[in-house]
Amino acid sequence: MLLDLLQNLPELTPCSSKLENSSSNLKANMRCSSNIQVQNLTPVSEFQLVSLTDDPDLQPVLFGLFLSMYLVTVLGNLLIILAVSSDSHLHTPMYFFLSILSFVDICFISSTAPKMIVDIQIQSGVISYVGCLTQMSLYAIFVCMDDMILTVMAYDRFVSICHPLHYQVIMNSHLCGFLTLVSFLLSLLDSQLHNLMILQITRLKDVEIPSFFCDPSQLLNLSCSDTASDNIVRYFLAAVYGLFPFSGIIFSYYKIISSILRIPSTGGKYKAFSTCGSHLAVVCLFFGIVVGVYLSSAVSHSPRKGAVASVMYTLVTPMLNPFIYSLRNRDIKNALRRLHSRIF
């Protein structure tokens, strides 16, 4: 339903015609010039985010849809956190990282969805320069945290299945806290590096960002300056925060599957694999949509198709994570039932 609705939207256009008319001269001056002499432009005070639609009949539908998705995501992840924290049976490293992932998902969707929902309601996509950098920083932190926590959870499953006798010794509380702290610091570093690249931009092609939020890659694409060094940094960050974590997850599951295949009984194989089935489903969802977003942006330059992919990435993925864990995990379902009985 969501994909059908979004695919039928008209081509993306800025939702504020007044801003477009008042800033037309500024945009003309901000186009990349072929002259050798470089002149700094007047500092940009605000950006214009594109709207998913300027059709007044569709705006209430999108407002209600995205608001519902946001509330469901926050409520679902909060229930996971409450279930883990209130049930002593779930005070294990696996569920500790699950609660961290749920918290990160709440912060991740909150960095983009509220602004988009408000923009649909007031029919304005204007965001200040400082606000855009703030949104971009928060987005970069929490999307990297998602990536890192999923990698840590894969390592936890690897130790649990491949080294079960040493699991409690290896995955102690100090290591769990250390891995969480390192994940946050690495995510903060990625955010600051993106901020540094954006702050070094002196000339812009446009003040319109072809997205409904301040996407770091879209902001960097607006630069008129020589982006050779920026591209090197971007490829380096993609390798560190994308390729290495994904390779770690692949290696962990290679070892996990190898250990499971050596288990003689079918019941033992199922029991061992069921402990990482939910995590594997979330990993496939997360990285599958990430790959889909980048492939769609590389093949098609349509802002509407890019916005649809971004909606799937920023809204749908955090919303589905609690459903995947609650529906596939017996411990979580039992903890939610006990939490419900205590409250009601």
Short mmCIF file of C-alpha atoms in Angstrom, two decimals, residues 73-82 84 95-109 146 149 153 318 321-322 325 332:
data_model
loop_
_atom_site.label_atom_id
_atom_site.label_comp_id
_atom_site.label_asym_id
_atom_site.label_seq_id
_atom_site.Cartn_x
_atom_site.Cartn_y
_atom_site.Cartn_z
CA THR A 73 7.86 2.62 15.43
CA VAL A 74 8.36 4.52 18.67
CA LEU A 75 5.79 2.43 20.56
CA GLY A 76 7.08 -0.90 19.22
CA ASN A 77 10.70 -0.18 20.08
CA LEU A 78 9.74 1.20 23.49
CA LEU A 79 7.91 -2.04 24.23
CA ILE A 80 11.04 -4.01 23.33
CA ILE A 81 13.12 -1.86 25.70
CA LEU A 82 10.55 -2.19 28.51
CA VAL A 84 14.05 -6.44 28.18
CA TYR A 95 18.90 -8.78 24.60
CA PHE A 96 21.06 -5.97 25.93
CA PHE A 97 22.18 -5.24 22.37
CA LEU A 98 18.59 -5.65 21.17
CA SER A 99 17.45 -2.93 23.56
CA ILE A 100 20.29 -0.69 22.35
CA LEU A 101 19.21 -1.34 18.75
CA SER A 102 15.62 -0.40 19.63
CA PHE A 103 16.76 2.83 21.27
CA VAL A 104 18.91 3.69 18.24
CA ASP A 105 15.96 3.00 15.91
CA ILE A 106 13.80 5.44 17.89
CA CYS A 107 16.49 8.11 17.62
CA PHE A 108 17.10 7.28 13.95
CA ILE A 109 13.51 7.76 12.85
CA ASP A 146 22.45 0.83 13.56
CA ILE A 149 25.13 -2.60 16.68
CA MET A 153 25.03 -8.59 17.58
CA PRO A 318 12.90 0.98 12.01
CA ASN A 321 12.47 -4.30 13.46
CA PRO A 322 10.32 -4.68 16.62
CA TYR A 325 11.88 -9.65 16.94
CA ILE A 332 10.31 -11.53 23.74
#
